CSV table of C-alpha atoms in Angstrom, one decimal:
chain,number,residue,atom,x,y,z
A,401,UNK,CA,-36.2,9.4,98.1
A,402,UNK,CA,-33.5,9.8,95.7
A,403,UNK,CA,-31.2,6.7,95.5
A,404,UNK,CA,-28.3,8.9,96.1
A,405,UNK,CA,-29.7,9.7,99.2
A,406,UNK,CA,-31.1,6.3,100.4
A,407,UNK,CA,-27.5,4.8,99.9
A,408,UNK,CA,-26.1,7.5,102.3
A,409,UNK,CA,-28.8,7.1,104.7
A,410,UNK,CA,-28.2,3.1,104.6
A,411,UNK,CA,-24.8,3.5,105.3
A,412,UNK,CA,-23.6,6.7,107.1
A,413,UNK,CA,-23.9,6.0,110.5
A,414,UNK,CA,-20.6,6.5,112.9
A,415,UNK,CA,-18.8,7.2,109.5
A,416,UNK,CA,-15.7,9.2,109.5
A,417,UNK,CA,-15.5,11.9,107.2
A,418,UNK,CA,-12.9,10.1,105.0
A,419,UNK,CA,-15.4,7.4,104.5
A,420,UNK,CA,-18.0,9.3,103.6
A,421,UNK,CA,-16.5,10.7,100.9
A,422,UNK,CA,-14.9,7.5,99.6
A,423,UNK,CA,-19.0,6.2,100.0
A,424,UNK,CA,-19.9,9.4,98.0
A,425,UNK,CA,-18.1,8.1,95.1
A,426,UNK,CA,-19.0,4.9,95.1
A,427,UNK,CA,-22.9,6.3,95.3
A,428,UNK,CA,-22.9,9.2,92.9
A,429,UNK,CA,-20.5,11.9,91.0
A,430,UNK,CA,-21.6,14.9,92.9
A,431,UNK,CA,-19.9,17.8,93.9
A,432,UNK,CA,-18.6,18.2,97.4
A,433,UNK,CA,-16.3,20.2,99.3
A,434,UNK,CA,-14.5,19.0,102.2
A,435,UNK,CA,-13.0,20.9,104.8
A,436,UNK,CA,-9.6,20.6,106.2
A,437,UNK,CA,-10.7,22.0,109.4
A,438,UNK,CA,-11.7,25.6,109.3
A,439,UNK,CA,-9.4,25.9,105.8
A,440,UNK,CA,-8.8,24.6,102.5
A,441,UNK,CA,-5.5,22.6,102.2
A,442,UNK,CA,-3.5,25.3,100.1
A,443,UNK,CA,-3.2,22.0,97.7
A,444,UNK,CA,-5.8,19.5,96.4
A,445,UNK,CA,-4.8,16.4,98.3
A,446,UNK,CA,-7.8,14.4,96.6
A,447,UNK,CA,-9.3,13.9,93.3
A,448,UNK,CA,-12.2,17.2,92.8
A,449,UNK,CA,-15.5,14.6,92.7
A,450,UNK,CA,-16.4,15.5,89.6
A,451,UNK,CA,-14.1,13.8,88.3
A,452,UNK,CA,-13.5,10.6,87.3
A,453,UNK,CA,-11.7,8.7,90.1
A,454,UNK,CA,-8.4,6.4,89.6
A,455,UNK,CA,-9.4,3.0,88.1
A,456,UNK,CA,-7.2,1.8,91.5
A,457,UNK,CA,-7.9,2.2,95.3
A,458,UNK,CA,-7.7,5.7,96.5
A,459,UNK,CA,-5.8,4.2,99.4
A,460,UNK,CA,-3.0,3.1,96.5
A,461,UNK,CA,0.4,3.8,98.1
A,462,UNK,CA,2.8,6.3,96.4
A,463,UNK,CA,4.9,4.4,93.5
A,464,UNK,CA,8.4,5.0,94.1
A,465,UNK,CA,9.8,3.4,91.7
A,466,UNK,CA,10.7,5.1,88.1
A,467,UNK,CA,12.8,5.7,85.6
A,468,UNK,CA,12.7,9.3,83.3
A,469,UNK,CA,14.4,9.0,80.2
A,470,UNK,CA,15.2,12.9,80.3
A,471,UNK,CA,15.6,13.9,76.6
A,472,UNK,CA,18.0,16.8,76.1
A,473,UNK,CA,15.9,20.6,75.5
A,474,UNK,CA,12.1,19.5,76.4
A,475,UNK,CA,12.2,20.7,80.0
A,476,UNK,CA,13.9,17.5,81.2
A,477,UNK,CA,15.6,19.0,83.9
A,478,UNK,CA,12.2,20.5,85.9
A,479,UNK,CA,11.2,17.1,85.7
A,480,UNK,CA,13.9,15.8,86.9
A,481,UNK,CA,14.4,18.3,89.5
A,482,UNK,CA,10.5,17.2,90.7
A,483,UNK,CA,11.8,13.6,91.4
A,484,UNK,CA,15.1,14.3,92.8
A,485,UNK,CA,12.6,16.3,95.5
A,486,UNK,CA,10.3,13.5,95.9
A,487,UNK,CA,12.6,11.2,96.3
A,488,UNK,CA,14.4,13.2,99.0
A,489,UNK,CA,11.6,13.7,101.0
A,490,UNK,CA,10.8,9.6,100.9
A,491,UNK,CA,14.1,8.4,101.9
A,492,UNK,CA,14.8,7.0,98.4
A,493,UNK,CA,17.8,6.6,96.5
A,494,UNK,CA,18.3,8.0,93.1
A,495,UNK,CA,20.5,6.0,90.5
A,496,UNK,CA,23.6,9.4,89.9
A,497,UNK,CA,26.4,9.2,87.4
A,498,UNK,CA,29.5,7.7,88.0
A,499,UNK,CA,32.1,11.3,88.3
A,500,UNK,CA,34.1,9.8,84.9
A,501,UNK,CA,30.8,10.4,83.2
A,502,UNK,CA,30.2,13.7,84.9
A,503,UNK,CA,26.2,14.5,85.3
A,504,UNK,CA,25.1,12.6,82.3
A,505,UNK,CA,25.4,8.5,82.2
A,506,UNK,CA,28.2,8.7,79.8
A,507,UNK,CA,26.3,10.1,77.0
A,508,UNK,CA,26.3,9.9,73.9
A,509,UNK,CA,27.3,6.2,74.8
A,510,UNK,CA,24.6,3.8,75.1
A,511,UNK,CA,23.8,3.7,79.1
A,512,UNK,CA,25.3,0.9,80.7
A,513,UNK,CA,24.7,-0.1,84.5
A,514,UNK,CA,28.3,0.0,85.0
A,515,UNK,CA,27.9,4.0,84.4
A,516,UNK,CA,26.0,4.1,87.8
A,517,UNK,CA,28.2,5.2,90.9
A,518,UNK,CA,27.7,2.6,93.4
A,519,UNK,CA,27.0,4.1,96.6
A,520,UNK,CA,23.6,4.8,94.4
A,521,UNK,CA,23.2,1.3,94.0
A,522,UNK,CA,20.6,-0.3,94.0
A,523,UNK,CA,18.3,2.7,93.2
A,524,UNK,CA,14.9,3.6,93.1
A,525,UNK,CA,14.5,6.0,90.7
A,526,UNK,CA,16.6,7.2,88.1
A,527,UNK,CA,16.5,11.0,86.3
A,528,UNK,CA,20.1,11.8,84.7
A,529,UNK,CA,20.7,12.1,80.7
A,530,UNK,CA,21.5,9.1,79.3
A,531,UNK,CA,20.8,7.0,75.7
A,532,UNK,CA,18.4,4.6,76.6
A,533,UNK,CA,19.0,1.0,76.6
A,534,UNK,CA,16.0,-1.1,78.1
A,535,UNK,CA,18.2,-4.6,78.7
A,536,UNK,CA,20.4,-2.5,80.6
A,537,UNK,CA,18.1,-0.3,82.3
A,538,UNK,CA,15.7,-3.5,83.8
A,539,UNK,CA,19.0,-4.8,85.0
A,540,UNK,CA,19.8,-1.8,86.7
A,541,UNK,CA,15.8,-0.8,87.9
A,542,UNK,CA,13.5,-2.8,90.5
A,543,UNK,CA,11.1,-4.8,88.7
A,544,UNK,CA,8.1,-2.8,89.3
A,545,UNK,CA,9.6,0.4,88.0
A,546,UNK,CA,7.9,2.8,85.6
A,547,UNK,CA,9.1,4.1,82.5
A,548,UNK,CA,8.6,7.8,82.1
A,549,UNK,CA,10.4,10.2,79.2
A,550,UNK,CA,9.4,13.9,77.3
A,551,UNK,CA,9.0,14.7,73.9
A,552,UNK,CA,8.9,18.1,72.5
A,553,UNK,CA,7.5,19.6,69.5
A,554,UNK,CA,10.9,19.5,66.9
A,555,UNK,CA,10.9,22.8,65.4
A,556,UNK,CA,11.1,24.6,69.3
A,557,UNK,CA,13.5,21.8,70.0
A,558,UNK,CA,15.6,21.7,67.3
A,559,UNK,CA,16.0,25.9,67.7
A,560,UNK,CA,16.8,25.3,71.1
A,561,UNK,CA,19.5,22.5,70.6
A,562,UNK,CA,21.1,25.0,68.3
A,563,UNK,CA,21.3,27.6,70.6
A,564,UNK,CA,22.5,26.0,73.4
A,565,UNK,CA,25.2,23.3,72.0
A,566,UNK,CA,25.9,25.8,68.8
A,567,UNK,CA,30.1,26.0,70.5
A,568,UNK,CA,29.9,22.3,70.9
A,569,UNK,CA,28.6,20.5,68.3
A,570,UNK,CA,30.6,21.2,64.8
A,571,UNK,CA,27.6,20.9,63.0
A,572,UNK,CA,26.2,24.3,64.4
A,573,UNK,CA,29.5,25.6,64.2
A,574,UNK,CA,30.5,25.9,60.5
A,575,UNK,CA,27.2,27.8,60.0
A,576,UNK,CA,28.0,31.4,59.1
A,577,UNK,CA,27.3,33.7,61.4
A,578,UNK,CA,25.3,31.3,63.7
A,579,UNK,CA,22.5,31.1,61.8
A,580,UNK,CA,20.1,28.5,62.2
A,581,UNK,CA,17.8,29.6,58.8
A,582,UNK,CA,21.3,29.3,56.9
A,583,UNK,CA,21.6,25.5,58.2
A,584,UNK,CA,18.0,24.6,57.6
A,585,UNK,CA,18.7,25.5,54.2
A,586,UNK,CA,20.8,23.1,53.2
A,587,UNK,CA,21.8,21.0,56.4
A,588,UNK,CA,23.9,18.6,54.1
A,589,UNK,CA,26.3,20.7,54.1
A,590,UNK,CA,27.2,21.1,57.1
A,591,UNK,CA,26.2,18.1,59.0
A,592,UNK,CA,28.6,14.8,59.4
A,593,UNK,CA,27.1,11.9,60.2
A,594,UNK,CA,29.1,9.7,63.2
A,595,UNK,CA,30.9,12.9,64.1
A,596,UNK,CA,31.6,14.5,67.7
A,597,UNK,CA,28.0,15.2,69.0
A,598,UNK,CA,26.7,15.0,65.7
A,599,UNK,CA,23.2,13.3,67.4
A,600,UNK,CA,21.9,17.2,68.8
A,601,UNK,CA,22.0,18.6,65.1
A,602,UNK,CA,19.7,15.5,63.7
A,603,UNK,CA,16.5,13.8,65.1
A,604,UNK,CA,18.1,14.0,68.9
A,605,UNK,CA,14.8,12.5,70.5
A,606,UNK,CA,15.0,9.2,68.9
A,607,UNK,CA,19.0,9.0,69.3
A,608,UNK,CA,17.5,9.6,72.9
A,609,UNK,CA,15.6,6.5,72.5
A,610,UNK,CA,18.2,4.6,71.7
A,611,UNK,CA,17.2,4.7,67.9
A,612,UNK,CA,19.1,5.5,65.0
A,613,UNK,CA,19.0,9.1,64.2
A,614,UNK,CA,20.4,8.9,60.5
A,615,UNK,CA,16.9,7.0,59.7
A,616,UNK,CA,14.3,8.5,57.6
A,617,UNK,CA,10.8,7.2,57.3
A,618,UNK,CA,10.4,8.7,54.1
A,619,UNK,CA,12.5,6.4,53.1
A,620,UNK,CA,11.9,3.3,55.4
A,621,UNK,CA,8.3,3.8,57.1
A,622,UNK,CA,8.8,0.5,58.7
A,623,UNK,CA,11.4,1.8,61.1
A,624,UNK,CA,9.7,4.5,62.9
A,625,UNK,CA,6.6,2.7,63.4
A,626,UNK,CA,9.1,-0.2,65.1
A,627,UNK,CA,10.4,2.4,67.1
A,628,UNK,CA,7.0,3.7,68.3
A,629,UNK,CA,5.9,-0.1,69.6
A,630,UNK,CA,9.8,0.0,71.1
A,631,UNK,CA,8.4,3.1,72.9
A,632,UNK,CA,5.1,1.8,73.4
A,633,UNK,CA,6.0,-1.1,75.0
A,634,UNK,CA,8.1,0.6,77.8
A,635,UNK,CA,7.3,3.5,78.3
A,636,UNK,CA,3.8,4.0,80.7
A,637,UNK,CA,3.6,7.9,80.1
A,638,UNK,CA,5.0,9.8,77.2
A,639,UNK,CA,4.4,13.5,78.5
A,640,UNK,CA,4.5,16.4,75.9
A,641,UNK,CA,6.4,19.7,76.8
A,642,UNK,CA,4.1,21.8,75.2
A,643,UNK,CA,1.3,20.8,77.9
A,644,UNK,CA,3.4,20.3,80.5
A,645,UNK,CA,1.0,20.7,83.3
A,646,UNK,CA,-1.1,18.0,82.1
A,647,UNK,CA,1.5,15.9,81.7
A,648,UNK,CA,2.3,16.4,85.4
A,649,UNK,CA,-1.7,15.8,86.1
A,650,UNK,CA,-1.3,12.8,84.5
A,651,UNK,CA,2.3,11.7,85.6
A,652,UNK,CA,0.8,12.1,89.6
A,653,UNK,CA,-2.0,10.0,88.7
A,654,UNK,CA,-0.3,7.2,87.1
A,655,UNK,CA,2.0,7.1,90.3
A,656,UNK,CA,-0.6,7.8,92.7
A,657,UNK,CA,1.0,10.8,94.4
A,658,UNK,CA,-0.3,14.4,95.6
A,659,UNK,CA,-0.4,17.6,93.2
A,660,UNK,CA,2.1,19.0,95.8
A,661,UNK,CA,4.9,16.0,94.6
A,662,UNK,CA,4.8,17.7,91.3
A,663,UNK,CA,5.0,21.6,92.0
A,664,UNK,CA,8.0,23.1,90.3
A,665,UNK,CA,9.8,25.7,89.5
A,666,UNK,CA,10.6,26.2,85.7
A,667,UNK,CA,14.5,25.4,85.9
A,668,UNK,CA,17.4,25.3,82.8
A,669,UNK,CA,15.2,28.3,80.8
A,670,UNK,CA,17.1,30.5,78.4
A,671,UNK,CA,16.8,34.4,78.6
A,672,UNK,CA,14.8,36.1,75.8
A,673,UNK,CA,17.6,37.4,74.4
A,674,UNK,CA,18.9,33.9,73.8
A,675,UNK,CA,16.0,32.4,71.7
A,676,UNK,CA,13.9,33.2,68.7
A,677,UNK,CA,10.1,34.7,70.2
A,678,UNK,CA,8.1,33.1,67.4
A,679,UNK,CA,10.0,30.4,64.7
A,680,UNK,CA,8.9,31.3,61.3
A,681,UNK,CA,6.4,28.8,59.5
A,682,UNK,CA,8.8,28.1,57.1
A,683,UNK,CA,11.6,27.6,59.0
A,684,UNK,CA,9.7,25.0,61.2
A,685,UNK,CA,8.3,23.4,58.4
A,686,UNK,CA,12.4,22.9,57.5
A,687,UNK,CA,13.4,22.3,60.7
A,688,UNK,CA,10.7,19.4,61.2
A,689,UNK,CA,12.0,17.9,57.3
A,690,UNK,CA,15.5,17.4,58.6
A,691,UNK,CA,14.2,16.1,61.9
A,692,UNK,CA,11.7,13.5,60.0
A,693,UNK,CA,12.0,10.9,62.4
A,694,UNK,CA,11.7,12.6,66.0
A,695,UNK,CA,8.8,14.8,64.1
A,696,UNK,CA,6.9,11.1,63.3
A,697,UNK,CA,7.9,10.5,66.9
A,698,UNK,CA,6.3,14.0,68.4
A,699,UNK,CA,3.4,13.6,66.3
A,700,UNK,CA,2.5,9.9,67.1
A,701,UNK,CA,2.6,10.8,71.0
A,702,UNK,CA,0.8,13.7,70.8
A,703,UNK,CA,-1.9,12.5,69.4
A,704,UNK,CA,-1.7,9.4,71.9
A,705,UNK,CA,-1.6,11.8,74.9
A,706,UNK,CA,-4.7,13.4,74.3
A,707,UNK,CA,-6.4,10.0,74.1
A,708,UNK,CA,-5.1,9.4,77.2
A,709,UNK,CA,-6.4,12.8,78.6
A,710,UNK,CA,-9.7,11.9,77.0
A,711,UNK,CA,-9.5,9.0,79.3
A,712,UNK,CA,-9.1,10.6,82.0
A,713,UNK,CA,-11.7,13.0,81.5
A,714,UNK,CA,-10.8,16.0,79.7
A,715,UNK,CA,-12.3,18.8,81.8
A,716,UNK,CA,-10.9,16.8,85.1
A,717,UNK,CA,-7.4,17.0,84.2
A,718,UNK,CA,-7.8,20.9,82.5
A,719,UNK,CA,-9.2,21.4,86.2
A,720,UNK,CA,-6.5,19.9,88.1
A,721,UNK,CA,-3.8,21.8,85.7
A,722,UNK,CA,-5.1,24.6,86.4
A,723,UNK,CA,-5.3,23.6,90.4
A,724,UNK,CA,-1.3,22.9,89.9
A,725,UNK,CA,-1.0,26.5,88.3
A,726,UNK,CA,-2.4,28.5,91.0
A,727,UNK,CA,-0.9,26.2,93.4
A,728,UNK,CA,2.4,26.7,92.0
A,729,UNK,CA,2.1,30.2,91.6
A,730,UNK,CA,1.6,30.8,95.5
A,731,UNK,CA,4.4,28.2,96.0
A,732,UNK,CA,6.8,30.7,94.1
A,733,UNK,CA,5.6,33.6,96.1
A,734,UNK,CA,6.0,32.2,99.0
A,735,UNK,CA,9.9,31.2,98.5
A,736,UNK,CA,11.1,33.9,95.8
A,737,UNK,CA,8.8,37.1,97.1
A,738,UNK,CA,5.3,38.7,95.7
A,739,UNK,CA,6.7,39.2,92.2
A,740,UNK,CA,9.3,35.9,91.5
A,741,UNK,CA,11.2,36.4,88.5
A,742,UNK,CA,13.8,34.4,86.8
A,743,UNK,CA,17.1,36.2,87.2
A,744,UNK,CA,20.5,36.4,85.2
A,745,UNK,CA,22.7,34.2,86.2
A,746,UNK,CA,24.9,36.9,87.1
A,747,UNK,CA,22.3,38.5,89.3
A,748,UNK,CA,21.9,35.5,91.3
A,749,UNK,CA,23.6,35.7,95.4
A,750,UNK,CA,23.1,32.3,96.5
A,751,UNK,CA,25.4,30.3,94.9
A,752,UNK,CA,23.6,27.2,94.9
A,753,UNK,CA,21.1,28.5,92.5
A,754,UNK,CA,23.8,29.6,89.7
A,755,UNK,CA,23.0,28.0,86.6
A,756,UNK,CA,26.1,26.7,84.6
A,757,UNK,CA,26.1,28.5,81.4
A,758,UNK,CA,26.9,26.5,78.2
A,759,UNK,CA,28.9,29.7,76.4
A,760,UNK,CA,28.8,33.5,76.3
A,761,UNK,CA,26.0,33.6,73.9
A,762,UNK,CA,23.5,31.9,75.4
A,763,UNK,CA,22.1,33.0,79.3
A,764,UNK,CA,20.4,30.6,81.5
A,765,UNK,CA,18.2,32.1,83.9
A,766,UNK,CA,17.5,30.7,87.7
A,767,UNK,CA,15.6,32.2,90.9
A,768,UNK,CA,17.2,33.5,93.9
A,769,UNK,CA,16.1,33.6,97.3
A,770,UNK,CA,15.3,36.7,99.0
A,771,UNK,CA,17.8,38.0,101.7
A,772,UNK,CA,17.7,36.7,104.7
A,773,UNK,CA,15.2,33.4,105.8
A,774,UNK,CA,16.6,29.9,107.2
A,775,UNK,CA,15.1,26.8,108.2
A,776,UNK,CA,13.0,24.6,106.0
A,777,UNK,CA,11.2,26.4,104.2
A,778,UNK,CA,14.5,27.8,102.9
A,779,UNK,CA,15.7,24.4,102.4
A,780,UNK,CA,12.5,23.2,100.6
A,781,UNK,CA,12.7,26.6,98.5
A,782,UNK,CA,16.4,26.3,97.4
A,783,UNK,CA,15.8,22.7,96.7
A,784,UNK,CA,12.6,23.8,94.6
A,785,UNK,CA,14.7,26.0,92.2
A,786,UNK,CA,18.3,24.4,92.6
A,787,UNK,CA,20.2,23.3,89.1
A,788,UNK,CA,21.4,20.1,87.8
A,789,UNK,CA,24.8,20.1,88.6
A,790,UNK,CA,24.2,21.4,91.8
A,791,UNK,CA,21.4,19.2,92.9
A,792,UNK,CA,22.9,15.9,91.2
A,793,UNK,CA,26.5,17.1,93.3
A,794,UNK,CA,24.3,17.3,96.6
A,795,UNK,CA,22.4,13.9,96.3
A,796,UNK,CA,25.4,12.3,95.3
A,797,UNK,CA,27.3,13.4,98.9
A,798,UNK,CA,24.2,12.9,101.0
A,799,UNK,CA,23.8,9.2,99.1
A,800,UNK,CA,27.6,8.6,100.2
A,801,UNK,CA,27.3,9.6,103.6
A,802,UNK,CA,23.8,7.4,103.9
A,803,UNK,CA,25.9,4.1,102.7
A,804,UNK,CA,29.2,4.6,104.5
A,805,UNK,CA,31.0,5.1,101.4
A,806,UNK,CA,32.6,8.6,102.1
A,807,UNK,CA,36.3,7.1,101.7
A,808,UNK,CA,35.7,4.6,99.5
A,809,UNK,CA,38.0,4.8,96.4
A,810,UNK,CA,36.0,5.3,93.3
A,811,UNK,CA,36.6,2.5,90.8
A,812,UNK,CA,38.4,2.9,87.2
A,813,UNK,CA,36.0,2.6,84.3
A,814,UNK,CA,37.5,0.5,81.5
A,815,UNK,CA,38.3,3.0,78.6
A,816,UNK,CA,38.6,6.5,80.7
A,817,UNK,CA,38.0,9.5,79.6
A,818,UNK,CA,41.0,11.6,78.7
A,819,UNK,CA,41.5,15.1,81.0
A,820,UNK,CA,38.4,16.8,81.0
A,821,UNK,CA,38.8,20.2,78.6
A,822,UNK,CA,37.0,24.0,79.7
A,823,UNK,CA,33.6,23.6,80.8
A,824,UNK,CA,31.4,21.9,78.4
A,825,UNK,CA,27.4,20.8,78.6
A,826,UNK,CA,28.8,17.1,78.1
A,827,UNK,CA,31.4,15.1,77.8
A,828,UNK,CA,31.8,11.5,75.3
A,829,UNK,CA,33.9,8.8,76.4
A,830,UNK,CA,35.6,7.1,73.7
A,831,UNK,CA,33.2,5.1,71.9
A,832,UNK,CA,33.9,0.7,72.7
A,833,UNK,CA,33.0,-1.6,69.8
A,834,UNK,CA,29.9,-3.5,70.5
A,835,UNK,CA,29.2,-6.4,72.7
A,836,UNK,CA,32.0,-5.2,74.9
């Protein structure tokens, strides 16, 4: 008898079905599928057997606590949106800006605990833009917190970031005519170093970091290879935009939660009138020589996450990606009709689901809910598509009314910002001289 067999035999007896599977992978890889009843959970709930199984217990509660360093234009916000969901569901509280710093921990400052409202004190997880500092970050986080952030390829990054700040940040706007070719061409002439929200038009991700973006490692190699251990040795997952759903396969791993904790919907997207289709070779070729560092930075990571997906098992976590596709597909479908679309903001009814818009050139797109519907289902859905602002505004109430806080008087921050101006994507606070 095969030995497969004889261990099943030996040990099968009054077994629950749980237990037999859990046995099956201890005895063999083989490929089994286990019913829900008379139907397939609509989700994967377990590892496909196949595959290689996690190096932990499958019994390994859900980790709940984390911290994403959401960098700015690398599809930040749909991850953030995925935890802000997760931790809803579990109870948990998420670390939220205090209101002087808007929905951003005071960026471009360097974060400071002291940025962190406190009726979201002590949190559990943490998803907001900020400029990462890990002293004050581990004094803020529970000890057993993971580190999580995004990198994106810098060419696509670097067109985005000039689209969407190109009113805010003066670098983008002394270019004629908007043009991003005409600053690629000679970006010294219009970029200031130290000026107002001079880190989006140069090497953004490692400002992000909480390295110095005015670093070049063709000139000092030394640095960026510090600044890769620096991320090395905090970060437990660096995810890559351009393969975003095996990032998420690997993301739900390393925490130990279900594919359904990391369906999404794709949130923050511009309109295809707002971005270039394809970016010209030679354009990203310039865009990644001004953007050395973050392009050293994107290139060292990708190569380490598909070492890590090589770990895994390649073929297991294309399978599960693909498992999150469909799944997500019939998730969207199911709240946003047969055919979901993103919409104009314009063209969105429910006002929860508005996208802000950073100017009159650039549109960002959202889902709307179909008329009529209530209960939760329509909860879950408008949670599943609902934007930043909105969602950060929502959590930050519901967080209040949870600690008792509702009238409490929000405290002064030293140095306060002056009268906020028109709508803007961010807002600085004046910069404090260091060690204060």
């Amino acid at each position: 008898m095969p030995p497969i067999l004889q261990c099943l035999q030996q040990s099968t007896t009054m077994m629950s079905r749980r237990k037999i599977l859990l046995l099956v992978l201890g005895c063999s890889t083989i490929s089994l599928l286990i019913h829900q009843g008379s139907q397939l959970s609509w989700y994967p709930k377990l590892f496909p057997l196949s595959c290689q199984p996690l190096r932990e217990s499958p019994h390994r509660a859900k980790h709940t606590a984390v911290a994403f360093l959401k960098t700015h234009k690398t599809a930040g916000t749909t991850v953030q949106n995925i935890l802000f969901r997760f931790a809803e569901r579990h109870n948990l509280t998420v670390a939220l800006p205090h209101p002087s710093c808007e929905h951003q921990f005071c960026y471009p400052r360097n974060f400071s605990a002291h940025f962190v409202h406190p009726a979201t004190r002590p949190p559990h997880m943490l998803a907001s833009h900020l400029r990462f500092d890990r002293a004050e970050l581990e004094r803020l986080m529970p000890p057993d917190t993971v580190y999580v952030t995004i990198l994106r390829e810098p060419a696509a990054m670097f067109e985005s970031l000039f689209s969407y700040y190109n009113q805010y940040c003066p670098a983008f706007r002394r270019v004629p005519n908007a043009s991003l070719e005409a600053f690629l061409r000679a970006p010294e002439a219009y970029y200031r170093p130290g000026e107002h929200f001079a880190m989006f038009a140069h090497n953004t991700l490692a400002y992000d970091l909480g390295g110095d973006n005015e670093r070049s490692p063709r000139d000092d190699a030394a640095y960026l290879a510090g600044l890769i251990r620096q991320v090395e040795e905090v970060f437990s997952l660096v995810m890559i935009a351009e393969y975003f759903d095996e990032s998420l396969v690997l993301l739900r791993r390393l925490l130990a939660w279900d594919l359904d904790d990391v369906l999404y919907a794709k949130l923050n997207a511009r309109a295809a009138t707002s971005r270039l289709a394809t970016i010209p070779e030679a354009l990203a070729r310039a865009a990644r020589a001004w953007n050395a560092l973050d392009a050293g930075l994107y290139d060292h990571f990708n190569a380490t996450f598909w070492r890590r997906v090589a770990r895994a098992g390649r073929a297991c976590v294309e399978r599960e990606a693909r498992e999150l596709r469909e799944a997500r597909q019939r998730l969207l479908r199911r709240c946003f009709g047969d055919e979901p679309v993103l919409r104009p903001a314009a063209q969105i009814r429910t006002k929860q689901l508005q996208p802000w818009q950073p100017s009159r050139k650039v549109d960002i797109m959202g889902y709307d809910l179909p008329g009529g519907g209530a209960g939760p289902t329509t909860e879950a859905c408008l949670k599943l598509a609902m934007p930043e602002v909105q969602y950060s505004n929502y959590l930050l109430r519901k967080q209040k009314r949870r600690g008792g806080v509702r009238a409490r008087q929000e405290p002064v921050l030293d140095n306060p910002p002056p009268p906020p101006p028109p709508p803007r994507p961010i807002r600085a606070l004046p910069r404090i001289p260091q060690g204060t």
